[in-house]
Short mmCIF file of C-alpha atoms in Angstrom, two decimals:
data_model
loop_
_atom_site.label_atom_id
_atom_site.label_comp_id
_atom_site.label_asym_id
_atom_site.label_seq_id
_atom_site.Cartn_x
_atom_site.Cartn_y
_atom_site.Cartn_z
CA MET A 179 95.27 103.25 15.81
CA PRO A 180 93.49 100.16 14.45
CA THR A 181 89.85 100.12 13.38
CA VAL A 182 87.27 97.50 14.38
CA GLU A 183 87.85 95.71 11.06
CA GLU A 184 91.62 95.61 11.60
CA LEU A 185 91.16 94.24 15.10
CA TYR A 186 88.94 91.43 13.82
CA ARG A 187 91.35 90.67 10.98
CA ASN A 188 94.35 90.38 13.32
CA TYR A 189 92.27 88.36 15.78
CA GLY A 190 91.56 85.96 12.91
CA ILE A 191 95.26 85.66 12.09
CA LEU A 192 96.04 84.71 15.70
CA ALA A 193 93.06 82.36 16.06
CA ASP A 194 93.91 80.50 12.81
CA ALA A 195 97.62 80.19 13.66
CA THR A 196 96.89 77.54 16.32
CA GLU A 197 100.28 76.24 17.56
CA GLN A 198 102.24 78.88 15.62
CA VAL A 199 100.37 81.81 17.19
CA GLY A 200 103.51 83.05 18.96
CA GLN A 201 105.08 83.82 15.55
CA HIS A 202 102.55 86.59 14.86
CA LYS A 203 103.85 89.23 17.24
CA ASP A 204 102.83 92.08 14.90
CA ALA A 205 99.20 90.94 14.89
CA TYR A 206 99.12 90.91 18.71
CA GLN A 207 100.69 94.39 18.81
CA VAL A 208 97.83 95.69 16.64
CA ILE A 209 95.37 94.33 19.19
CA LEU A 210 97.31 96.01 22.02
CA ASP A 211 97.07 99.31 20.15
CA GLY A 212 93.28 98.89 20.16
CA VAL A 213 93.20 100.44 23.67
CA LYS A 214 93.92 103.81 22.04
CA GLY A 215 90.82 103.65 19.85
CA GLY A 216 87.17 104.47 20.44
CA THR A 217 84.60 102.66 22.57
CA LYS A 218 84.06 99.76 20.14
CA GLU A 219 87.80 99.22 19.64
CA LYS A 220 88.42 99.24 23.40
CA ARG A 221 85.70 96.68 24.06
CA LEU A 222 87.24 94.32 21.53
CA ALA A 223 90.74 94.92 22.88
CA ALA A 224 89.51 94.10 26.42
CA GLN A 225 88.46 90.66 25.17
CA PHE A 226 91.24 89.92 22.65
CA ILE A 227 94.31 90.95 24.70
CA PRO A 228 93.85 88.34 27.49
CA LYS A 229 92.89 85.60 25.02
CA PHE A 230 96.36 85.47 23.45
CA PHE A 231 98.38 86.87 26.36
CA LYS A 232 100.12 83.62 27.31
CA HIS A 233 101.61 83.23 23.81
CA PHE A 234 103.63 86.45 23.95
CA PRO A 235 105.71 86.51 27.16
CA GLU A 236 108.00 89.18 25.70
CA LEU A 237 104.97 91.53 25.45
CA ALA A 238 103.64 90.67 28.93
CA ASP A 239 104.30 94.11 30.45
CA SER A 240 102.80 95.93 27.45
CA ALA A 241 99.74 93.65 27.51
CA ILE A 242 99.13 94.06 31.26
CA ASN A 243 99.56 97.84 31.05
CA ALA A 244 97.16 97.98 28.10
CA GLN A 245 94.55 96.01 30.04
CA LEU A 246 95.05 98.32 33.04
CA ASP A 247 94.37 101.35 30.87
CA LEU A 248 91.04 99.75 30.06
CA CYS A 249 90.39 99.08 33.78
CA GLU A 250 90.57 102.85 34.29
CA ASP A 251 88.50 103.84 31.26
CA GLU A 252 85.67 106.36 31.65
CA ASP A 253 83.18 103.90 30.12
CA VAL A 254 81.92 101.65 32.90
CA SER A 255 81.15 98.74 30.56
CA ILE A 256 84.75 98.76 29.26
CA ARG A 257 86.10 98.85 32.82
CA ARG A 258 83.94 95.93 33.85
CA GLN A 259 84.97 93.84 30.84
CA ALA A 260 88.65 94.58 31.45
CA ILE A 261 88.43 93.72 35.17
CA LYS A 262 86.55 90.50 34.44
CA GLU A 263 89.41 89.30 32.20
CA LEU A 264 92.27 90.20 34.59
CA PRO A 265 92.64 86.67 36.08
CA GLN A 266 93.81 85.47 32.65
CA PHE A 267 96.97 87.54 33.14
CA ALA A 268 97.71 85.84 36.49
CA THR A 269 100.29 83.38 35.23
CA GLY A 270 103.65 82.59 36.81
CA GLU A 271 105.51 85.62 38.10
CA ASN A 272 102.72 87.93 36.88
CA LEU A 273 100.23 86.65 39.48
CA PRO A 274 101.40 88.73 42.50
CA ARG A 275 101.32 91.82 40.30
CA VAL A 276 97.77 91.06 39.14
CA ALA A 277 96.76 90.45 42.78
CA ASP A 278 98.27 93.83 43.70
CA ILE A 279 96.35 95.51 40.87
CA LEU A 280 93.06 93.87 41.78
CA THR A 281 93.56 94.85 45.42
CA GLN A 282 93.96 98.49 44.39
CA LEU A 283 90.82 98.22 42.27
CA LEU A 284 88.83 97.36 45.43
CA GLN A 285 88.59 101.12 45.99
CA THR A 286 85.94 101.43 43.26
CA ASP A 287 82.57 102.84 44.31
CA ASP A 288 80.70 101.00 41.55
CA SER A 289 79.04 97.96 43.15
CA ALA A 290 79.13 95.83 39.99
CA GLU A 291 82.83 96.57 39.49
CA PHE A 292 83.50 95.88 43.16
CA ASN A 293 81.86 92.45 42.86
CA LEU A 294 83.88 91.70 39.72
CA VAL A 295 87.11 92.60 41.55
CA ASN A 296 86.13 90.34 44.47
CA ASN A 297 85.36 87.45 42.12
CA ALA A 298 88.61 87.98 40.21
CA LEU A 299 90.62 87.96 43.45
CA LEU A 300 88.91 84.74 44.57
CA SER A 301 89.63 83.23 41.17
CA ILE A 302 93.38 83.87 41.34
CA PHE A 303 93.40 82.86 45.03
CA LYS A 304 92.46 79.37 43.87
CA MET A 305 95.32 79.44 41.32
CA ASP A 306 98.03 80.55 43.74
CA ALA A 307 97.01 81.50 47.29
CA LYS A 308 100.51 82.60 48.35
CA GLY A 309 100.98 84.87 45.34
CA THR A 310 97.55 86.43 45.86
CA LEU A 311 98.26 87.03 49.54
CA GLY A 312 101.50 88.75 48.54
CA GLY A 313 99.54 91.29 46.50
CA LEU A 314 96.89 91.79 49.17
CA PHE A 315 99.32 92.27 52.06
CA SER A 316 101.53 94.54 49.95
CA GLN A 317 98.61 96.96 49.65
CA ILE A 318 97.53 96.50 53.27
CA LEU A 319 101.00 97.53 54.42
CA GLN A 320 101.70 100.27 51.89
CA GLY A 321 98.51 101.22 50.06
CA GLU A 322 96.05 104.07 50.47
CA ASP A 323 93.74 103.92 53.47
CA ILE A 324 90.63 103.01 51.45
CA VAL A 325 92.51 100.17 49.71
CA ARG A 326 93.94 98.93 53.02
CA GLU A 327 90.51 98.97 54.64
CA ARG A 328 88.84 97.04 51.82
CA ALA A 329 91.67 94.53 51.48
CA ILE A 330 91.40 93.69 55.19
CA LYS A 331 87.63 93.32 54.88
CA PHE A 332 88.12 91.09 51.83
CA LEU A 333 90.32 88.76 53.88
CA SER A 334 87.96 88.78 56.86
CA THR A 335 84.92 87.84 54.75
CA LYS A 336 86.30 85.71 51.91
CA LEU A 337 88.99 83.51 53.47
CA LYS A 338 86.41 81.39 55.27
CA THR A 339 84.73 80.61 51.93
CA LEU A 340 87.85 79.01 50.45
CA PRO A 341 88.22 75.20 50.45
CA ASP A 342 90.83 73.36 52.54
CA GLU A 343 92.92 72.52 49.46
CA VAL A 344 93.46 76.26 48.94
CA LEU A 345 93.98 77.21 52.59
CA THR A 346 96.78 74.75 53.27
CA LYS A 347 98.91 74.81 56.41
CA GLU A 348 101.65 76.71 54.54
CA VAL A 349 99.15 79.32 53.34
CA GLU A 350 97.78 79.77 56.87
CA GLU A 351 101.32 80.19 58.19
CA LEU A 352 101.89 82.94 55.61
CA ILE A 353 98.66 84.67 56.69
CA LEU A 354 99.79 84.58 60.33
CA THR A 355 103.29 85.88 59.49
CA GLU A 356 101.99 88.75 57.35
CA SER A 357 99.23 89.58 59.84
CA LYS A 358 101.81 89.99 62.60
CA LYS A 359 103.55 92.65 60.46
CA VAL A 360 100.27 94.53 60.02
CA LEU A 361 99.41 94.25 63.72
CA GLU A 362 102.47 96.34 64.56
CA ASP A 363 100.40 99.37 63.55
CA VAL A 364 96.60 99.02 63.45
CA THR A 365 93.44 100.80 64.53
CA GLY A 366 91.01 99.14 66.91
CA GLU A 367 88.64 98.20 64.11
CA GLU A 368 91.45 96.67 62.05
CA PHE A 369 92.62 94.69 65.06
CA VAL A 370 89.14 93.18 65.54
CA LEU A 371 89.03 92.17 61.86
CA PHE A 372 92.46 90.55 62.00
CA MET A 373 91.47 88.59 65.09
CA LYS A 374 88.43 87.39 63.15
CA ILE A 375 90.71 86.35 60.28
CA LEU A 376 93.25 84.56 62.48
CA SER A 377 90.79 82.86 64.83
CA GLY A 378 89.11 81.33 61.77
CA LEU A 379 92.29 79.62 60.54
CA LYS A 380 92.21 75.85 60.94
CA SER A 381 95.81 75.66 62.17
CA LEU A 382 95.00 78.04 65.03
CA GLN A 383 92.07 76.01 66.36
CA THR A 384 94.42 73.89 68.47
CA VAL A 385 95.42 74.66 72.06
CA SER A 386 98.84 75.91 70.92
CA GLY A 387 97.18 77.95 68.17
CA ARG A 388 94.80 79.60 70.64
CA GLN A 389 97.73 80.28 72.94
CA GLN A 390 99.50 82.06 70.07
CA LEU A 391 96.43 84.24 69.53
CA VAL A 392 96.22 85.09 73.24
CA GLU A 393 99.88 86.16 73.15
CA LEU A 394 99.17 88.33 70.11
CA VAL A 395 96.29 90.00 71.95
CA ALA A 396 98.38 90.46 75.09
CA GLU A 397 101.04 92.18 73.01
CA GLN A 398 98.45 94.52 71.53
CA ALA A 399 97.01 95.20 74.98
CA ASP A 400 100.47 96.35 76.14
CA LEU A 401 100.19 94.50 79.45
CA GLU A 402 103.80 95.35 80.31
CA GLN A 403 102.97 99.06 80.47
CA THR A 404 101.49 100.93 83.42
CA PHE A 405 97.75 101.42 82.99
CA SER A 406 96.54 105.00 82.49
CA PRO A 407 92.89 105.20 83.68
CA SER A 408 92.48 108.84 82.65
CA ASP A 409 93.44 108.14 79.01
CA PRO A 410 90.27 107.08 77.12
CA ASP A 411 92.31 105.49 74.33
CA CYS A 412 94.34 103.44 76.79
CA VAL A 413 91.15 102.21 78.50
CA ASP A 414 89.46 101.50 75.19
CA ARG A 415 92.48 99.63 73.88
CA LEU A 416 92.57 97.35 76.92
CA LEU A 417 88.85 96.62 76.74
CA GLN A 418 88.93 95.99 73.00
CA CYS A 419 91.84 93.57 73.37
CA THR A 420 90.28 91.81 76.35
CA ARG A 421 87.04 91.28 74.42
CA GLN A 422 89.04 89.55 71.69
CA ALA A 423 90.91 87.41 74.22
CA VAL A 424 87.90 86.21 76.25
CA PRO A 425 86.57 83.72 73.62
CA LEU A 426 90.05 82.17 73.38
CA PHE A 427 90.39 81.24 77.05
CA SER A 428 89.72 77.70 78.21
CA LYS A 429 90.87 75.21 80.83
CA ASN A 430 94.01 74.75 78.69
CA VAL A 431 94.53 78.36 77.56
CA HIS A 432 94.73 80.46 80.69
CA SER A 433 93.70 84.06 81.29
CA THR A 434 96.25 84.57 84.08
CA ARG A 435 98.15 87.50 82.52
CA PHE A 436 94.95 89.44 81.87
CA VAL A 437 93.40 88.68 85.27
CA THR A 438 96.63 89.69 87.01
CA TYR A 439 96.75 92.97 85.08
CA PHE A 440 93.10 93.74 85.88
CA CYS A 441 93.65 93.05 89.60
CA GLU A 442 96.91 94.97 89.86
CA GLN A 443 96.36 97.88 87.49
CA VAL A 444 92.66 98.32 86.73
CA LEU A 445 90.69 97.50 89.90
CA PRO A 446 92.56 100.07 92.06
CA ASN A 447 91.67 102.72 89.44
CA LEU A 448 88.11 101.57 88.75
CA SER A 449 86.41 104.78 89.88
CA THR A 450 88.65 107.00 87.69
CA LEU A 451 88.24 105.14 84.38
CA THR A 452 87.31 107.28 81.39
CA THR A 453 85.76 106.17 78.12
CA PRO A 454 84.97 107.81 74.76
CA VAL A 455 81.72 105.82 74.55
CA GLU A 456 78.76 107.88 75.58
CA GLY A 457 76.38 106.16 77.97
CA LEU A 458 78.66 103.19 78.62
CA ASP A 459 79.03 102.08 82.25
CA ILE A 460 82.77 101.55 81.94
CA GLN A 461 83.15 100.20 85.48
CA LEU A 462 80.54 97.50 84.93
CA GLU A 463 82.09 96.69 81.54
CA VAL A 464 85.47 96.09 83.20
CA LEU A 465 84.00 93.99 86.00
CA LYS A 466 82.08 91.80 83.55
CA LEU A 467 85.23 91.09 81.55
CA LEU A 468 87.13 90.25 84.74
CA ALA A 469 84.36 87.88 85.83
CA GLU A 470 84.38 86.09 82.45
CA MET A 471 88.17 85.68 82.56
CA SER A 472 88.38 84.58 86.19
CA SER A 473 87.00 81.11 85.35
CA PHE A 474 90.13 80.33 83.31
CA CYS A 475 92.83 81.83 85.49
CA GLY A 476 95.80 79.52 86.03
CA ASP A 477 98.46 79.66 88.74
CA MET A 478 99.02 83.28 89.77
CA GLU A 479 102.32 84.47 91.27
CA LYS A 480 100.84 87.06 93.63
CA LEU A 481 97.56 85.29 94.27
CA GLU A 482 97.06 86.42 97.87
CA THR A 483 97.91 90.06 97.05
CA ASN A 484 95.57 90.16 94.07
CA LEU A 485 92.82 88.30 95.91
CA ARG A 486 93.05 90.94 98.63
CA LYS A 487 92.68 93.73 96.05
CA LEU A 488 89.63 91.99 94.66
CA PHE A 489 88.26 91.49 98.18
CA ASP A 490 88.79 95.18 99.07
CA LYS A 491 86.99 96.26 95.90
CA LEU A 492 84.11 93.89 96.70
CA LEU A 493 83.77 95.47 100.17
CA GLU A 494 83.23 98.87 98.52
CA TYR A 495 80.02 97.56 96.99
CA MET A 496 78.83 95.60 100.04
CA PRO A 497 77.74 98.21 102.59
CA LEU A 498 77.37 97.77 106.32
CA PRO A 499 73.79 97.90 107.61
CA PRO A 500 72.72 101.42 108.68
CA GLU A 501 72.88 102.20 112.39
CA GLU A 502 69.56 101.99 114.19
CA ALA A 503 68.31 104.67 116.59
CA GLU A 504 66.94 103.80 120.01
CA ASN A 505 63.40 103.46 118.60
CA GLY A 506 64.69 100.79 116.18
CA GLU A 507 64.42 102.96 113.05
CA ASN A 508 67.16 103.95 110.66
CA ALA A 509 69.10 106.79 112.30
CA SER A 510 70.25 108.34 109.00
CA ASN A 511 66.95 107.83 107.11
CA GLU A 512 69.03 106.70 104.13
CA GLU A 513 69.43 103.12 103.02
CA PRO A 514 72.71 102.13 101.33
CA LYS A 515 72.33 101.35 97.64
CA LEU A 516 72.86 97.73 96.76
CA GLN A 517 74.53 97.60 93.34
CA PHE A 518 73.72 94.06 92.34
CA SER A 519 75.31 94.04 88.87
CA TYR A 520 78.67 95.12 90.27
CA VAL A 521 78.46 92.69 93.16
CA GLU A 522 77.61 89.75 90.91
CA CYS A 523 80.81 90.35 88.90
CA LEU A 524 83.07 90.96 91.90
CA LEU A 525 81.65 88.14 93.99
CA TYR A 526 81.91 85.69 91.07
CA SER A 527 85.56 86.71 90.41
CA PHE A 528 86.39 86.43 94.11
CA HIS A 529 84.68 83.03 94.27
CA GLN A 530 86.67 81.76 91.25
CA LEU A 531 90.06 82.97 92.49
CA GLY A 532 89.20 82.04 96.10
CA ARG A 533 89.14 78.37 95.06
CA LYS A 534 92.89 78.65 94.52
CA LEU A 535 93.40 79.94 98.08
CA PRO A 536 90.47 78.49 100.07
CA ASP A 537 91.79 79.60 103.47
CA PHE A 538 92.00 83.27 102.44
CA LEU A 539 88.98 84.36 104.51
CA THR A 540 89.87 82.27 107.56
CA ALA A 541 93.69 82.33 107.67
CA LYS A 542 94.67 85.46 105.75
CA LEU A 543 92.16 87.90 107.29
CA ASN A 544 92.07 88.80 110.97
CA ALA A 545 88.97 87.87 112.97
CA GLU A 546 87.64 91.43 113.02
CA LYS A 547 87.89 91.74 109.24
CA LEU A 548 86.12 88.42 108.72
CA LYS A 549 83.36 89.41 111.14
CA ASP A 550 82.90 92.72 109.28
CA PHE A 551 82.65 90.85 105.96
CA LYS A 552 80.02 88.43 107.26
CA ILE A 553 77.92 91.33 108.57
CA ARG A 554 78.04 92.88 105.09
CA LEU A 555 77.17 89.57 103.45
CA GLN A 556 74.23 89.09 105.82
CA TYR A 557 72.88 92.58 105.17
CA PHE A 558 73.23 92.14 101.44
CA ALA A 559 71.56 88.73 101.60
CA ARG A 560 68.53 90.23 103.37
CA GLY A 561 68.16 92.78 100.60
CA LEU A 562 68.49 90.03 98.02
CA GLN A 563 65.67 87.99 99.49
CA VAL A 564 63.33 90.98 99.28
CA TYR A 565 64.08 91.54 95.58
CA ILE A 566 64.01 87.86 94.67
CA ARG A 567 60.50 87.58 96.17
CA GLN A 568 59.36 90.75 94.37
CA LEU A 569 60.78 89.62 91.04
CA ARG A 570 59.31 86.13 91.29
CA LEU A 571 55.94 87.58 92.17
CA ALA A 572 56.13 89.96 89.19
CA LEU A 573 57.03 87.13 86.79
CA GLN A 574 54.70 84.51 88.28
CA GLY A 575 52.47 82.86 85.68
CA LYS A 576 54.05 84.73 82.77
CA THR A 577 55.13 82.60 79.82
CA GLY A 578 55.86 82.92 76.09
CA GLU A 579 55.11 86.35 74.65
CA ALA A 580 54.49 87.90 78.05
CA LEU A 581 58.14 87.29 78.98
CA LYS A 582 59.34 88.97 75.78
CA THR A 583 58.27 92.48 76.75
CA GLU A 584 61.19 94.78 77.56
CA GLU A 585 60.05 95.20 81.16
CA ASN A 586 59.85 91.47 81.78
CA LYS A 587 63.14 90.76 79.98
CA ILE A 588 64.82 93.14 82.42
CA LYS A 589 63.14 91.42 85.37
CA VAL A 590 64.28 87.99 84.13
CA VAL A 591 67.88 89.21 83.98
CA ALA A 592 67.50 90.87 87.38
CA LEU A 593 66.31 87.55 88.81
CA LYS A 594 69.36 85.78 87.34
CA ILE A 595 71.66 88.34 88.95
CA THR A 596 70.07 88.12 92.39
CA ASN A 597 69.91 84.30 92.28
CA ASN A 598 73.60 84.14 91.34
CA ILE A 599 74.61 86.41 94.20
CA ASN A 600 72.43 84.43 96.60
CA VAL A 601 74.16 81.14 95.67
CA LEU A 602 77.65 82.65 96.06
CA ILE A 603 76.85 84.27 99.40
CA LYS A 604 75.53 80.95 100.75
CA ASP A 605 78.87 79.37 99.79
CA LEU A 606 80.85 81.99 101.68
CA PHE A 607 78.67 81.57 104.80
CA HIS A 608 79.77 77.94 105.12
CA ILE A 609 82.25 77.16 107.92
CA PRO A 610 84.84 77.07 106.51
CA PRO A 611 83.83 79.08 103.40
CA SER A 612 83.05 76.86 100.42
CA TYR A 613 83.81 77.45 96.74
CA LYS A 614 81.95 74.49 95.26
CA SER A 615 78.81 76.05 93.77
CA THR A 616 78.72 76.95 90.09
CA VAL A 617 76.62 79.65 88.46
CA THR A 618 76.23 80.98 84.94
CA LEU A 619 76.84 84.72 84.78
CA SER A 620 73.59 86.60 84.18
CA TRP A 621 74.57 87.92 80.72
CA LYS A 622 75.80 84.55 79.45
CA PRO A 623 73.55 82.00 77.70
CA VAL A 624 72.49 79.13 79.94
CA GLN A 625 73.92 75.77 78.90
CA LYS A 626 71.45 73.13 77.82
CA VAL A 627 71.16 70.13 80.10
CA GLU A 628 71.79 66.84 78.28
CA ILE A 629 69.17 64.11 78.53
CA GLY A 630 69.94 61.92 81.53
CA GLN A 631 72.10 64.59 83.16
CA LYS A 632 71.01 65.79 86.56
CA ARG A 633 69.13 69.05 86.13
CA ALA A 634 70.68 71.96 87.96
CA ASN A 635 68.36 73.85 90.24
CA GLU A 636 67.33 77.38 89.37
CA ASP A 637 69.73 78.92 91.86
CA THR A 638 72.92 77.18 90.76
CA SER A 639 72.15 77.13 87.02
CA SER A 640 74.61 75.06 85.01
CA GLY A 641 78.15 74.02 85.74
CA SER A 642 81.25 75.37 84.03
CA PRO A 643 81.16 78.58 81.96
CA PRO A 644 79.53 78.15 78.54
CA LYS A 645 81.71 77.44 75.55
CA LYS A 646 82.46 80.63 73.69
CA SER A 647 82.20 81.06 69.93
CA PRO A 648 85.20 82.34 67.83
CA GLY A 649 83.35 85.54 67.01
CA GLY A 650 83.32 86.63 70.66
CA PRO A 651 80.59 86.92 73.23
CA LYS A 652 77.31 88.51 72.21
CA ARG A 653 76.19 91.30 74.46
CA ASP A 654 72.65 92.54 74.35
CA ALA A 655 71.93 96.12 75.19
CA ARG A 656 69.89 96.10 78.38
CA GLN A 657 68.14 98.79 80.31
CA ILE A 658 68.48 99.72 83.94
CA TYR A 659 66.19 97.83 86.28
CA ASN A 660 64.79 100.00 89.04
CA PRO A 661 63.39 97.82 91.80
CA PRO A 662 60.34 98.96 93.76
CA SER A 663 61.13 101.44 96.52
CA GLY A 664 61.35 100.10 100.03
CA LYS A 665 63.80 99.35 102.79
CA TYR A 666 66.31 97.84 100.36
CA SER A 667 65.64 100.13 97.42
CA SER A 668 68.56 100.17 95.03
CA ASN A 669 69.72 100.20 91.45
CA LEU A 670 70.47 96.84 89.89
CA GLY A 671 72.99 98.49 87.62
CA ASN A 672 73.31 99.44 83.99
CA PHE A 673 72.92 96.42 81.73
CA ASN A 674 74.17 98.27 78.66
CA TYR A 675 77.04 96.16 77.38
CA GLU A 676 77.88 97.69 74.06
CA GLN A 677 80.48 95.97 71.92
CA ARG A 678 82.36 98.50 69.88
CA GLY A 679 84.15 97.72 66.67
CA ALA A 680 86.77 100.46 66.68
CA PHE A 681 88.67 103.01 68.65
CA ARG A 682 88.16 106.69 68.16
CA GLY A 683 89.91 108.16 65.16
CA SER A 684 91.93 106.26 62.58
CA ARG A 685 95.51 105.34 61.95
CA GLY A 686 97.68 108.41 62.15
CA GLY A 687 97.33 109.79 65.65
CA ARG A 688 94.44 108.33 67.61
CA GLY A 689 93.49 104.77 68.33
CA TRP A 690 96.31 102.30 67.75
CA GLY A 691 99.57 103.17 66.06
CA THR A 692 100.62 106.27 64.21
CA ARG A 693 100.33 105.12 60.63
CA GLY A 694 100.20 108.15 58.39
CA ASN A 695 97.85 108.63 55.46
CA ARG A 696 100.08 107.34 52.72
CA SER A 697 98.29 108.61 49.64
CA ARG A 698 99.53 106.95 46.49
CA GLY A 699 98.74 107.22 42.84
CA ARG A 700 98.55 104.31 40.45
CA LEU A 701 101.26 101.83 41.41
CA TYR A 702 100.35 99.00 39.10
#
């Protein structure tokens, strides 16, 4: 094995040869043999091998393998030097291989090395995006779990930093094609990351692009299959997919398939839903998602049938007034609980879909059923007025910091909920029922009113649903609001709206897909 002096001498031969450097194959071989030496020899080899690599195509495999030996050296400084120089080997047909190697090196636990690998990958991405993607997706599809996980995270965090001249339309099409292959078998967390990757692509910002993404999500959600409410993974899968779909819906990209599935499969099983998330009000979670989607529902085949299912579920949460005894007092001594959070969601969804069949209450229900519904609405409205007065009184005169206390934040949300329900009930009391009012759901940010635009009153809030960001709706964890006890004492519902990033378990049995743990050794 060569000494430090021999390495310098042969380096000098190559450096002085200028245009004839390719004729000194023996000198380059000496430098390659430097990887078998001690620490000093290896450090020199790590710098010299890439410098003259391009001049010796017949020794390309030997040179790359020599550099890889240095990337796995016990000495961290040698490893770092070797990794730093890897992009110099990314020429022509060698680039996908170097990308594959760098992707595998993402599994390092050394933070400095990890950053070097990231920088090297970004460097070759700018040389040849398609070739680099080939290496990355090769490891995502076939590599060890830790490599797969970090390669996906690399794409989800770094793609958005690349300039438009790198992320061309062709490159984005390749990302979509390869992502579809991966999505055939993913965990919940991986699915969320891939949706983040795909929704950030410029070519998918169009209406047709968003529609493609919705179809991808629908496929993952398995909307053709019968819903299994007792299977926590099935429930979690549907919710995870729906959360990814919600930001994609608009007046041009409809939520019809999802809304139909929720009405037909989920609402009838609402009370039997199970979830692996401790403390999550799964029923409220489902109803909130349905409410958000209902604004963008297009033409529905079985509209009347599904509207009836929604109506029947709404009735479950809108009790009849208690019977009064002869002395005028409550005969049962128990007041029905008014679950405002649930009712806001159901009433809003009914109001949105009811616009598509405005004569549902008058022509599709018999007179007795309509009368029963109006009695329930009236009773609920009386309870609402009590709470709205109490909440306004509690918040009266409070501004700035005073409104930021947890207790007052909850009361502000509670006031939004009760105001929303009040507006919607007033609409339904019209003869015939009206569906013209617009409200902003209590957990959604209120839209700013443009200068010169007519300000919406506090009951109706702003008009159409707020524009959603690509990253998905933000959901703040909220506590339960317990109104003061009294004739209409009730629970406003659990405001906890946790957004989870993954399903239980990992690939290979639980969550999505059954991808085994494919442990691999060095595959450079």
